[in-house]
């Protein structure tokens, strides 16, 4: 005879034992005591706990974060807490509750013969309405669950709408930071890359611009507001637009930077805010440029057949916003016939390198990196993309500071017919392999 095996009791699973709890706050004042909340069954895994308040003052104390739904008796008389501008007396209490509980679902309770008031309550903002005489436990439980889910959907839709509006505002702000260069009539080519430092951010405090004035001079600028949040981005947009307006009005060099400093001083939120800036103005024949530095890293230049090197920075002035009566000398630089000029913000050179991550890339490290990439045949937008990617890789992840890089290129060996391609991506002339090794601290004279 087979031996009977005793049956083991199986513990209920988490799904079987889990019961969702919803908290209902009932706000009603029934002097006759005829209104009672029906017993609420735990239907479909939902258990409803009830709190009762007899006036708005008491409701305010009981309205905690764990309340999921409010059942409001529309016959509750207005109190001194309801505002005078909240409309008709029968809905003043509802409007007050909606104002103090914007994240909670609200059910309106009214008499059977008051269907118009019930519908108006939903139009005002309640998730649903119930008739007092038809109220039972099963109907109330279903209405609570429906109201809570509908409120969650409304909140999610509202957040989505706000997110879309913020994205549109960011796009407008981004267009202010990253403008379309005005180079019509110039044989220079343009490329740029921009990467904000904050995680998932669209904008930072870096900005740049390029315009050609009627006399044929090409003006380029790149700048960096200290910090990299939305306030710094907005200030960067203001400075960029001011620079473009002042440049088109004929200002240049020290006069332009002095005026920009006045703009910064009036628009910044605190006196600790400053901005660095680099400006160049290239003569119509493209062979010479004026350079002004306001606490900003010097641009990098590559001439035909030579390795990249830094332009002089010894005569630069302080960052905008640091000294009230500062001056910014304008230095003349010989560019030559064919050249490429790369302007950048310090986010490109301040990333960490090495196994310990204690050293900065620096300008000399950037020079070595750019020369190596040039020797590999990279140029234009591909070069900028590779440079930013390698700096991020050397840093071991996202950079903490914003990065902006601008590239202007002039190649006189190209046929004049290519003037029809103005504004296309720039490409640095590839240096000879013998000069592609890292540049030492002794930079060759310009």
Tab-separated table of N, CA, C and O in Angstrom, residues 332-421:
chain	number	residue	atom	x	y	z
A	332	UNK	N	47.397	92.496	-33.626
A	332	UNK	CA	47.379	92.131	-35.040
A	332	UNK	C	48.104	90.798	-35.242
A	332	UNK	O	49.185	90.576	-34.694
A	333	UNK	N	47.503	89.910	-36.022
A	333	UNK	CA	48.060	88.584	-36.276
A	333	UNK	C	48.091	88.350	-37.781
A	333	UNK	O	47.100	88.612	-38.480
A	334	UNK	N	49.224	87.855	-38.286
A	334	UNK	CA	49.343	87.481	-39.693
A	334	UNK	C	48.813	86.056	-39.866
A	334	UNK	O	49.274	85.132	-39.197
A	335	UNK	N	47.840	85.889	-40.747
A	335	UNK	CA	47.239	84.576	-40.975
A	335	UNK	C	47.840	83.848	-42.166
A	335	UNK	O	48.022	82.637	-42.146
A	336	UNK	N	48.134	84.583	-43.236
A	336	UNK	CA	48.675	83.950	-44.433
A	336	UNK	C	47.592	83.676	-45.459
A	336	UNK	O	46.461	84.152	-45.362
A	337	UNK	N	47.971	82.875	-46.483
A	337	UNK	CA	47.038	82.607	-47.570
A	337	UNK	C	46.022	81.533	-47.249
A	337	UNK	O	44.822	81.729	-47.403
A	338	UNK	N	46.490	80.367	-46.809
A	338	UNK	CA	45.600	79.254	-46.464
A	338	UNK	C	45.770	78.939	-44.989
A	338	UNK	O	46.895	78.734	-44.518
A	339	UNK	N	44.690	78.886	-44.270
A	339	UNK	CA	44.760	78.672	-42.819
A	339	UNK	C	43.422	78.178	-42.302
A	339	UNK	O	42.401	78.265	-42.987
A	340	UNK	N	43.446	77.688	-41.076
A	340	UNK	CA	42.232	77.342	-40.353
A	340	UNK	C	42.382	77.838	-38.928
A	340	UNK	O	43.445	77.703	-38.316
A	341	UNK	N	41.326	78.400	-38.409
A	341	UNK	CA	41.334	79.000	-37.070
A	341	UNK	C	40.276	78.312	-36.226
A	341	UNK	O	39.098	78.267	-36.603
A	342	UNK	N	40.700	77.762	-35.086
A	342	UNK	CA	39.771	77.077	-34.190
A	342	UNK	C	39.670	77.850	-32.879
A	342	UNK	O	40.656	78.039	-32.176
A	343	UNK	N	38.449	78.286	-32.557
A	343	UNK	CA	38.167	78.970	-31.304
A	343	UNK	C	37.353	78.018	-30.429
A	343	UNK	O	36.492	77.292	-30.921
A	344	UNK	N	37.586	78.042	-29.126
A	344	UNK	CA	36.984	77.040	-28.245
A	344	UNK	C	36.818	77.632	-26.850
A	344	UNK	O	37.454	78.641	-26.486
A	345	UNK	N	35.963	77.005	-26.051
A	345	UNK	CA	35.823	77.385	-24.646
A	345	UNK	C	36.649	76.434	-23.786
A	345	UNK	O	37.087	75.370	-24.241
A	346	UNK	N	36.856	76.805	-22.514
A	346	UNK	CA	37.778	76.033	-21.685
A	346	UNK	C	37.256	74.649	-21.323
A	346	UNK	O	38.009	73.826	-20.792
A	347	UNK	N	35.978	74.360	-21.620
A	347	UNK	CA	35.493	73.007	-21.393
A	347	UNK	C	36.252	71.973	-22.209
A	347	UNK	O	36.332	70.809	-21.833
A	348	UNK	N	36.851	72.408	-23.348
A	348	UNK	CA	37.592	71.489	-24.197
A	348	UNK	C	38.948	71.119	-23.601
A	348	UNK	O	39.496	70.061	-23.909
A	349	UNK	N	39.505	71.958	-22.733
A	349	UNK	CA	40.866	71.723	-22.238
A	349	UNK	C	40.904	71.428	-20.740
A	349	UNK	O	41.960	71.081	-20.215
A	350	UNK	N	39.767	71.514	-20.052
A	350	UNK	CA	39.779	71.309	-18.609
A	350	UNK	C	39.326	69.922	-18.186
A	350	UNK	O	39.227	69.640	-16.992
A	351	UNK	N	39.029	69.047	-19.152
A	351	UNK	CA	38.706	67.674	-18.804
A	351	UNK	C	39.927	66.956	-18.223
A	351	UNK	O	41.075	67.303	-18.511
A	352	UNK	N	39.690	65.955	-17.402
A	352	UNK	CA	40.776	65.232	-16.736
A	352	UNK	C	41.300	64.110	-17.633
A	352	UNK	O	40.569	63.534	-18.438
A	353	UNK	N	42.590	63.808	-17.473
A	353	UNK	CA	43.233	62.752	-18.251
A	353	UNK	C	44.102	61.929	-17.324
A	353	UNK	O	44.359	62.302	-16.179
A	354	UNK	N	44.590	60.799	-17.839
A	354	UNK	CA	45.492	59.956	-17.075
A	354	UNK	C	44.766	58.920	-16.259
A	354	UNK	O	43.557	59.033	-16.014
A	355	UNK	N	45.489	57.890	-15.802
A	355	UNK	CA	44.853	56.795	-15.060
A	355	UNK	C	44.264	57.231	-13.734
A	355	UNK	O	43.283	56.665	-13.266
A	356	UNK	N	44.866	58.262	-13.095
A	356	UNK	CA	44.354	58.718	-11.801
A	356	UNK	C	43.322	59.819	-11.940
A	356	UNK	O	42.615	60.127	-10.986
A	357	UNK	N	43.246	60.427	-13.102
A	357	UNK	CA	42.279	61.491	-13.322
A	357	UNK	C	42.576	62.755	-12.558
A	357	UNK	O	41.677	63.548	-12.266
A	358	UNK	N	43.853	62.986	-12.229
A	358	UNK	CA	44.216	64.176	-11.458
A	358	UNK	C	44.792	65.275	-12.331
A	358	UNK	O	44.979	66.399	-11.862
A	359	UNK	N	45.099	64.993	-13.599
A	359	UNK	CA	45.688	65.972	-14.492
A	359	UNK	C	44.641	66.490	-15.475
A	359	UNK	O	43.703	65.789	-15.826
A	360	UNK	N	44.833	67.720	-15.894
A	360	UNK	CA	43.981	68.323	-16.914
A	360	UNK	C	44.611	68.125	-18.287
A	360	UNK	O	45.827	68.033	-18.426
A	361	UNK	N	43.747	68.093	-19.309
A	361	UNK	CA	44.257	67.974	-20.669
A	361	UNK	C	45.112	69.177	-21.018
A	361	UNK	O	46.217	69.040	-21.541
A	362	UNK	N	44.609	70.378	-20.744
A	362	UNK	CA	45.371	71.589	-21.000
A	362	UNK	C	45.497	71.914	-22.474
A	362	UNK	O	45.136	71.124	-23.355
A	363	UNK	N	46.061	73.100	-22.751
A	363	UNK	CA	46.203	73.530	-24.142
A	363	UNK	C	47.249	72.708	-24.893
A	363	UNK	O	47.073	72.398	-26.073
A	364	UNK	N	48.349	72.342	-24.210
A	364	UNK	CA	49.366	71.548	-24.894
A	364	UNK	C	48.834	70.154	-25.235
A	364	UNK	O	49.114	69.612	-26.303
A	365	UNK	N	48.061	69.564	-24.326
A	365	UNK	CA	47.448	68.271	-24.622
A	365	UNK	C	46.450	68.363	-25.755
A	365	UNK	O	46.345	67.450	-26.585
A	366	UNK	N	45.705	69.475	-25.814
A	366	UNK	CA	44.766	69.670	-26.918
A	366	UNK	C	45.513	69.809	-28.245
A	366	UNK	O	45.095	69.262	-29.270
A	367	UNK	N	46.639	70.550	-28.239
A	367	UNK	CA	47.429	70.690	-29.460
A	367	UNK	C	47.897	69.341	-29.971
A	367	UNK	O	47.808	69.039	-31.170
A	368	UNK	N	48.421	68.525	-29.066
A	368	UNK	CA	48.884	67.200	-29.483
A	368	UNK	C	47.746	66.370	-30.046
A	368	UNK	O	47.902	65.669	-31.060
A	369	UNK	N	46.562	66.440	-29.405
A	369	UNK	CA	45.401	65.689	-29.866
A	369	UNK	C	44.961	66.157	-31.254
A	369	UNK	O	44.720	65.337	-32.154
A	370	UNK	N	44.856	67.474	-31.462
A	370	UNK	CA	44.409	68.015	-32.743
A	370	UNK	C	45.403	67.657	-33.845
A	370	UNK	O	45.024	67.253	-34.950
A	371	UNK	N	46.701	67.785	-33.567
A	371	UNK	CA	47.701	67.454	-34.592
A	371	UNK	C	47.652	65.982	-34.963
A	371	UNK	O	47.826	65.624	-36.134
A	372	UNK	N	47.414	65.134	-33.995
A	372	UNK	CA	47.307	63.703	-34.300
A	372	UNK	C	46.076	63.436	-35.165
A	372	UNK	O	46.129	62.664	-36.126
A	373	UNK	N	44.958	64.077	-34.849
A	373	UNK	CA	43.738	63.871	-35.635
A	373	UNK	C	43.883	64.447	-37.041
A	373	UNK	O	43.353	63.888	-38.006
A	374	UNK	N	44.602	65.564	-37.168
A	374	UNK	CA	44.871	66.110	-38.501
A	374	UNK	C	45.717	65.150	-39.329
A	374	UNK	O	45.465	64.951	-40.518
A	375	UNK	N	46.724	64.557	-38.696
A	375	UNK	CA	47.571	63.608	-39.408
A	375	UNK	C	46.792	62.385	-39.857
A	375	UNK	O	47.164	61.728	-40.828
A	376	UNK	N	45.699	62.079	-39.154
A	376	UNK	CA	44.846	60.953	-39.534
A	376	UNK	C	43.876	61.317	-40.651
A	376	UNK	O	43.087	60.478	-41.090
A	377	UNK	N	43.904	62.575	-41.095
A	377	UNK	CA	43.078	62.978	-42.219
A	377	UNK	C	41.746	63.594	-41.846
A	377	UNK	O	40.918	63.840	-42.721
A	378	UNK	N	41.524	63.866	-40.562
A	378	UNK	CA	40.257	64.465	-40.154
A	378	UNK	C	40.265	65.962	-40.432
A	378	UNK	O	41.319	66.616	-40.398
A	379	UNK	N	39.098	66.502	-40.677
A	379	UNK	CA	38.965	67.930	-40.913
A	379	UNK	C	37.526	68.365	-40.766
A	379	UNK	O	36.606	67.550	-40.750
A	380	UNK	N	37.303	69.669	-40.663
A	380	UNK	CA	35.969	70.231	-40.590
A	380	UNK	C	35.143	69.700	-39.440
A	380	UNK	O	35.633	69.529	-38.314
A	381	UNK	N	33.878	69.425	-39.705
A	381	UNK	CA	32.973	68.956	-38.662
A	381	UNK	C	33.417	67.612	-38.091
A	381	UNK	O	33.237	67.351	-36.894
A	382	UNK	N	34.017	66.754	-38.930
A	382	UNK	CA	34.497	65.466	-38.440
A	382	UNK	C	35.603	65.663	-37.411
A	382	UNK	O	35.680	64.936	-36.410
A	383	UNK	N	36.457	66.649	-37.632
A	383	UNK	CA	37.520	66.928	-36.677
A	383	UNK	C	36.941	67.417	-35.355
A	383	UNK	O	37.353	66.962	-34.281
A	384	UNK	N	36.002	68.337	-35.409
A	384	UNK	CA	35.408	68.857	-34.179
A	384	UNK	C	34.687	67.761	-33.415
A	384	UNK	O	34.783	67.673	-32.184
A	385	UNK	N	33.961	66.923	-34.134
A	385	UNK	CA	33.239	65.825	-33.487
A	385	UNK	C	34.222	64.869	-32.817
A	385	UNK	O	34.008	64.431	-31.679
A	386	UNK	N	35.311	64.550	-33.508
A	386	UNK	CA	36.296	63.634	-32.941
A	386	UNK	C	36.995	64.260	-31.739
A	386	UNK	O	37.276	63.571	-30.742
A	387	UNK	N	37.273	65.559	-31.803
A	387	UNK	CA	37.950	66.223	-30.692
A	387	UNK	C	37.090	66.210	-29.432
A	387	UNK	O	37.564	65.871	-28.340
A	388	UNK	N	35.824	66.562	-29.557
A	388	UNK	CA	34.934	66.581	-28.396
A	388	UNK	C	34.748	65.173	-27.846
A	388	UNK	O	34.753	64.953	-26.630
A	389	UNK	N	34.608	64.186	-28.744
A	389	UNK	CA	34.437	62.807	-28.296
A	389	UNK	C	35.668	62.300	-27.559
A	389	UNK	O	35.560	61.620	-26.529
A	390	UNK	N	36.865	62.624	-28.052
A	390	UNK	CA	38.078	62.143	-27.402
A	390	UNK	C	38.286	62.823	-26.053
A	390	UNK	O	38.729	62.183	-25.096
A	391	UNK	N	37.981	64.095	-25.962
A	391	UNK	CA	38.095	64.789	-24.673
A	391	UNK	C	37.164	64.156	-23.642
A	391	UNK	O	37.541	63.962	-22.478
A	392	UNK	N	35.957	63.820	-24.071
A	392	UNK	CA	35.016	63.155	-23.163
A	392	UNK	C	35.539	61.778	-22.761
A	392	UNK	O	35.442	61.382	-21.589
A	393	UNK	N	36.115	61.030	-23.710
A	393	UNK	CA	36.643	59.705	-23.411
A	393	UNK	C	37.811	59.796	-22.439
A	393	UNK	O	37.933	59.003	-21.498
A	394	UNK	N	38.711	60.758	-22.651
A	394	UNK	CA	39.836	60.943	-21.745
A	394	UNK	C	39.374	61.312	-20.344
A	394	UNK	O	40.004	60.950	-19.352
A	395	UNK	N	38.261	62.031	-20.269
A	395	UNK	CA	37.719	62.436	-18.975
A	395	UNK	C	37.055	61.276	-18.238
A	395	UNK	O	36.742	61.379	-17.054
A	396	UNK	N	36.793	60.181	-18.953
A	396	UNK	CA	36.142	59.037	-18.329
A	396	UNK	C	34.649	59.177	-18.203
A	396	UNK	O	34.014	58.499	-17.392
A	397	UNK	N	34.026	60.027	-19.009
A	397	UNK	CA	32.578	60.236	-18.949
A	397	UNK	C	32.244	61.669	-19.303
A	397	UNK	O	33.069	62.414	-19.843
A	398	UNK	N	30.996	62.055	-19.002
A	398	UNK	CA	30.526	63.390	-19.360
A	398	UNK	C	31.400	64.473	-18.732
A	398	UNK	O	31.842	64.358	-17.584
A	399	UNK	N	31.636	65.523	-19.490
A	399	UNK	CA	32.395	66.663	-18.996
A	399	UNK	C	31.526	67.504	-18.069
A	399	UNK	O	30.319	67.621	-18.269
A	400	UNK	N	32.139	68.070	-17.048
A	400	UNK	CA	31.377	68.885	-16.097
A	400	UNK	C	31.131	70.289	-16.622
A	400	UNK	O	30.237	70.981	-16.137
A	401	UNK	N	31.920	70.718	-17.594
A	401	UNK	CA	31.761	72.068	-18.128
A	401	UNK	C	31.233	71.995	-19.555
A	401	UNK	O	31.390	70.984	-20.246
A	402	UNK	N	30.598	73.088	-19.990
A	402	UNK	CA	30.106	73.167	-21.359
A	402	UNK	C	31.291	73.243	-22.337
A	402	UNK	O	32.375	73.712	-21.990
A	403	UNK	N	31.056	72.797	-23.557
A	403	UNK	CA	32.078	72.842	-24.602
A	403	UNK	C	31.474	73.465	-25.854
A	403	UNK	O	30.423	73.021	-26.330
A	404	UNK	N	32.134	74.477	-26.368
A	404	UNK	CA	31.778	75.055	-27.664
A	404	UNK	C	33.061	75.187	-28.480
A	404	UNK	O	34.096	75.620	-27.956
A	405	UNK	N	33.002	74.801	-29.742
A	405	UNK	CA	34.162	74.876	-30.634
A	405	UNK	C	33.685	75.456	-31.958
A	405	UNK	O	32.662	75.031	-32.504
A	406	UNK	N	34.455	76.422	-32.485
A	406	UNK	CA	34.124	77.091	-33.747
A	406	UNK	C	35.331	77.009	-34.656
A	406	UNK	O	36.464	77.206	-34.216
A	407	UNK	N	35.097	76.740	-35.936
A	407	UNK	CA	36.183	76.557	-36.900
A	407	UNK	C	35.924	77.410	-38.132
A	407	UNK	O	34.868	77.322	-38.759
A	408	UNK	N	36.892	78.274	-38.477
A	408	UNK	CA	36.863	79.063	-39.708
A	408	UNK	C	38.038	78.624	-40.577
A	408	UNK	O	39.154	78.457	-40.074
A	409	UNK	N	37.774	78.488	-41.871
A	409	UNK	CA	38.780	77.935	-42.779
A	409	UNK	C	38.859	78.775	-44.044
A	409	UNK	O	37.847	79.219	-44.591
A	410	UNK	N	40.106	78.995	-44.512
A	410	UNK	CA	40.339	79.688	-45.785
A	410	UNK	C	41.382	78.910	-46.572
A	410	UNK	O	42.508	78.716	-46.100
A	411	UNK	N	41.009	78.440	-47.751
A	411	UNK	CA	41.899	77.630	-48.586
A	411	UNK	C	42.032	78.295	-49.943
A	411	UNK	O	41.155	78.191	-50.797
A	412	UNK	N	43.132	78.998	-50.150
A	412	UNK	CA	43.327	79.729	-51.393
A	412	UNK	C	43.701	78.817	-52.547
A	412	UNK	O	43.714	79.239	-53.705
A	413	UNK	N	44.063	77.559	-52.254
A	413	UNK	CA	44.386	76.636	-53.345
A	413	UNK	C	43.138	76.121	-54.039
A	413	UNK	O	43.206	75.512	-55.095
A	414	UNK	N	41.977	76.359	-53.436
A	414	UNK	CA	40.724	75.911	-54.026
A	414	UNK	C	40.250	76.904	-55.070
A	414	UNK	O	40.390	78.115	-54.905
A	415	UNK	N	39.688	76.416	-56.137
A	415	UNK	CA	39.229	77.275	-57.221
A	415	UNK	C	38.161	78.230	-56.743
A	415	UNK	O	37.363	77.935	-55.864
A	416	UNK	N	38.153	79.439	-57.291
A	416	UNK	CA	37.191	80.469	-56.905
A	416	UNK	C	35.741	80.030	-57.096
A	416	UNK	O	34.829	80.559	-56.478
A	417	UNK	N	35.538	79.067	-57.970
A	417	UNK	CA	34.161	78.636	-58.221
A	417	UNK	C	33.525	78.036	-56.990
A	417	UNK	O	32.302	77.927	-56.913
A	418	UNK	N	34.337	77.628	-55.998
A	418	UNK	CA	33.761	77.045	-54.793
A	418	UNK	C	33.136	78.094	-53.889
A	418	UNK	O	32.615	77.780	-52.836
A	419	UNK	N	33.183	79.365	-54.308
A	419	UNK	CA	32.506	80.383	-53.517
A	419	UNK	C	31.017	80.114	-53.414
A	419	UNK	O	30.347	80.597	-52.513
A	420	UNK	N	30.497	79.350	-54.353
A	420	UNK	CA	29.088	79.013	-54.276
A	420	UNK	C	28.770	78.092	-53.122
A	420	UNK	O	27.614	77.878	-52.794
A	421	UNK	N	29.815	77.519	-52.477
A	421	UNK	CA	29.609	76.609	-51.347
A	421	UNK	C	29.825	77.306	-50.015
A	421	UNK	O	30.187	76.684	-49.031
